[in-house]
């Protein structure tokens, strides 16, 4: 009855249409073939359509109109291309007389107000006229959307189940759900577990009903899309473990079949979550059991060893613990070649650095050589040898995880016990090293002499360590000379030391090159070319300031190896020796600076005294002149000589000028900048404009100081050197590099200096105290004052012919590395 009403309604549409206005014309005028075919389509309950004529005018029945949606009835009688897309290649083949069928063909439709995914089995048959020629196409459509979607969803569930079968943890399950699409029906999904901190709070209320609910959510691209939120149960009954958000296919209606598929998909996730939770609980239980067994074995071992620190004792205790746990086992203890080698197959190292206690565990499974037994080896010890504990159980089989954890727990206990023993040993060594350091420091406190310090160092070494002899050797230009020798009894070696060891001696050269304590043992000692009876040698290189390089050494004829204690004590004595030498050098420097300061104070006192004496005569004259109103009248020649007063005034004027220049130097703010002394001397030489003078300037260092003051001092000094009264024709400038200072030496071939002249050349009182000045112009006192303000000094050396002047500046390590950039390659004639 319903079908008849739909058919009648559709016929009214046909009957109500003014066919005369279409290309087909009025219905009575239609060809008989079209009339019969139309009656066939109108009477069929399956969707049918007719494509008539070469224009492919579309005619269809009521069942077909449901597929057209909003395009019905406007497309009735119009070309099919306007209403329903048909492949022209298909219609062309049918028009040529071929019948075609397409199973499950995708035909997107808009019948519910949105583009819908739909599938049909389409049959195309030619419509023939009375002559048998094709005049149209009869289309029969059978919708198979439900069947196609059912098959696709079944395949999706199968693939999903296979993927979930590989998941072993909850974290992996969450990661899998976030990797992308699960198919066209689940374009995206996301699993949220309630224990996670990232669980969306807005979802918690939706989980209370434990029923799926629509849940619009952002997809992986950030767009808000429709989705279905399905609660996921956990291992405990009634517990909501989380929620899975399943993105919906927006081209498929959310009908009962689609909803059932989504729930089945979510149930697969839930079953997997329950499975991995069960596995994790089981694994946790097994792990706790293993840890409990390991902890018990560890505690048994630690209680058994107590405070024992000896390797053999520790190993025996370990063997006892193992024997108690495995009564049927055979436990053997023997030496190990090297216990810490982790590169052997099946061996697991349990220790860290080279100096730490070494413990490793090796568990051997049944093999060709172990048909009736399974064995385990526990190697433990410290460098260079150790102890091997071997456990053999009767019967073929494999070690269980519990066996492994127990054995490894005993190994860890051994490791901790050995580490504790080594820590105690190191503390003892450090205490002995500190004691040796303090002992030598006390002995060295009252001496700065290198040989005395070396003798005391050798005495401390021989008294503290089991060494045969100790010595201190210094490097000269031709050989190593022994300054202190203690305990050497080998006659050939005594003769060699007395003659001096060659500079090519390799052991000493090795220590000096390394600049650190060097310990030689075994072949490294016996393989040397120098004959000696020692089996072990230790060397500590020393680089004392302003002194030759030295080496403190000790040797043993009885011991082939140096213990950690030997090394620690020797290095402590060597370090204390080095500090004592450095302290001595600093004390010497302080002494020099004190002497220079005393010289400056003495010179200043002389200036004050001389100025006072020089002012007495002019003061008396001026006082008489002011009292009597007339020059020298009333004053006898014996009490006052005008020429003498004039001479004193002239000297006082010169001294005042010198003191004024010194005052300017003292109030000048010092600048600290890098100065190339080569540039300073080159500029001063050019400004001197000395004709006929040959210059030889060697490499000069870089210093830090006040460039303006230093340039002024050099110019004043060259004023003395190049004074016409000295007749200089050759000037040589070179430098000496010491540990704490640099010395600039200026030598010339001019008039020589006597001892008195050399000692007073830089005095502030040279003008006022000497009747015959040594130079034209001002005094050289400002030169020394400039250098003293910058931590340096200046002096002259007496010579019968020519003069030698030395300028000293402090050496600073921060500019030492830059000297190579400015240092000249060699002497150069200017």
Tab-separated table of N, CA and C in Angstrom, residues 160 164 172-181 188-192 244 265 269:
chain	number	residue	atom	x	y	z
A	160	UNK	N	43.311	-3.630	13.682
A	160	UNK	CA	43.483	-3.018	14.993
A	160	UNK	C	43.852	-4.074	16.039
A	164	UNK	N	47.257	-4.191	18.269
A	164	UNK	CA	47.202	-4.208	19.728
A	164	UNK	C	47.892	-5.433	20.310
A	172	UNK	N	52.837	2.266	25.920
A	172	UNK	CA	52.881	1.942	24.503
A	172	UNK	C	51.496	2.007	23.881
A	173	UNK	N	50.473	1.627	24.644
A	173	UNK	CA	49.102	1.704	24.138
A	173	UNK	C	48.696	3.148	23.897
A	174	UNK	N	49.013	4.030	24.833
A	174	UNK	CA	48.702	5.454	24.659
A	174	UNK	C	49.450	6.008	23.459
A	175	UNK	N	50.701	5.614	23.314
A	175	UNK	CA	51.500	6.090	22.182
A	175	UNK	C	50.929	5.606	20.866
A	176	UNK	N	50.467	4.342	20.822
A	176	UNK	CA	49.911	3.791	19.588
A	176	UNK	C	48.648	4.534	19.167
A	177	UNK	N	47.794	4.868	20.115
A	177	UNK	CA	46.544	5.538	19.772
A	177	UNK	C	46.781	6.971	19.296
A	178	UNK	N	47.916	7.528	19.598
A	178	UNK	CA	48.167	8.908	19.188
A	178	UNK	C	48.990	9.030	17.930
A	179	UNK	N	49.286	7.912	17.262
A	179	UNK	CA	50.172	7.960	16.094
A	179	UNK	C	49.459	8.330	14.804
A	180	UNK	N	48.114	8.248	14.751
A	180	UNK	CA	47.449	8.624	13.506
A	180	UNK	C	46.091	7.973	13.359
A	181	UNK	N	45.675	7.734	12.106
A	181	UNK	CA	44.359	7.220	11.792
A	181	UNK	C	44.323	5.706	11.929
A	188	UNK	N	40.802	9.519	13.373
A	188	UNK	CA	41.763	9.880	14.413
A	188	UNK	C	41.199	9.419	15.762
A	189	UNK	N	42.111	9.177	16.693
A	189	UNK	CA	41.690	8.728	18.021
A	189	UNK	C	42.725	9.139	19.044
A	190	UNK	N	42.296	9.098	20.279
A	190	UNK	CA	43.195	9.506	21.360
A	190	UNK	C	42.747	8.803	22.637
A	191	UNK	N	43.705	8.182	23.348
A	191	UNK	CA	43.413	7.478	24.590
A	191	UNK	C	43.940	8.293	25.768
A	192	UNK	N	43.093	8.527	26.751
A	192	UNK	CA	43.470	9.255	27.959
A	192	UNK	C	43.267	8.334	29.159
A	244	UNK	N	38.523	6.809	25.669
A	244	UNK	CA	39.065	6.886	24.321
A	244	UNK	C	38.145	7.798	23.505
A	265	UNK	N	35.422	-1.279	18.605
A	265	UNK	CA	36.784	-0.758	18.498
A	265	UNK	C	37.305	-0.354	19.880
A	269	UNK	N	40.478	-1.816	22.630
A	269	UNK	CA	41.427	-1.033	23.422
A	269	UNK	C	41.315	-1.382	24.896
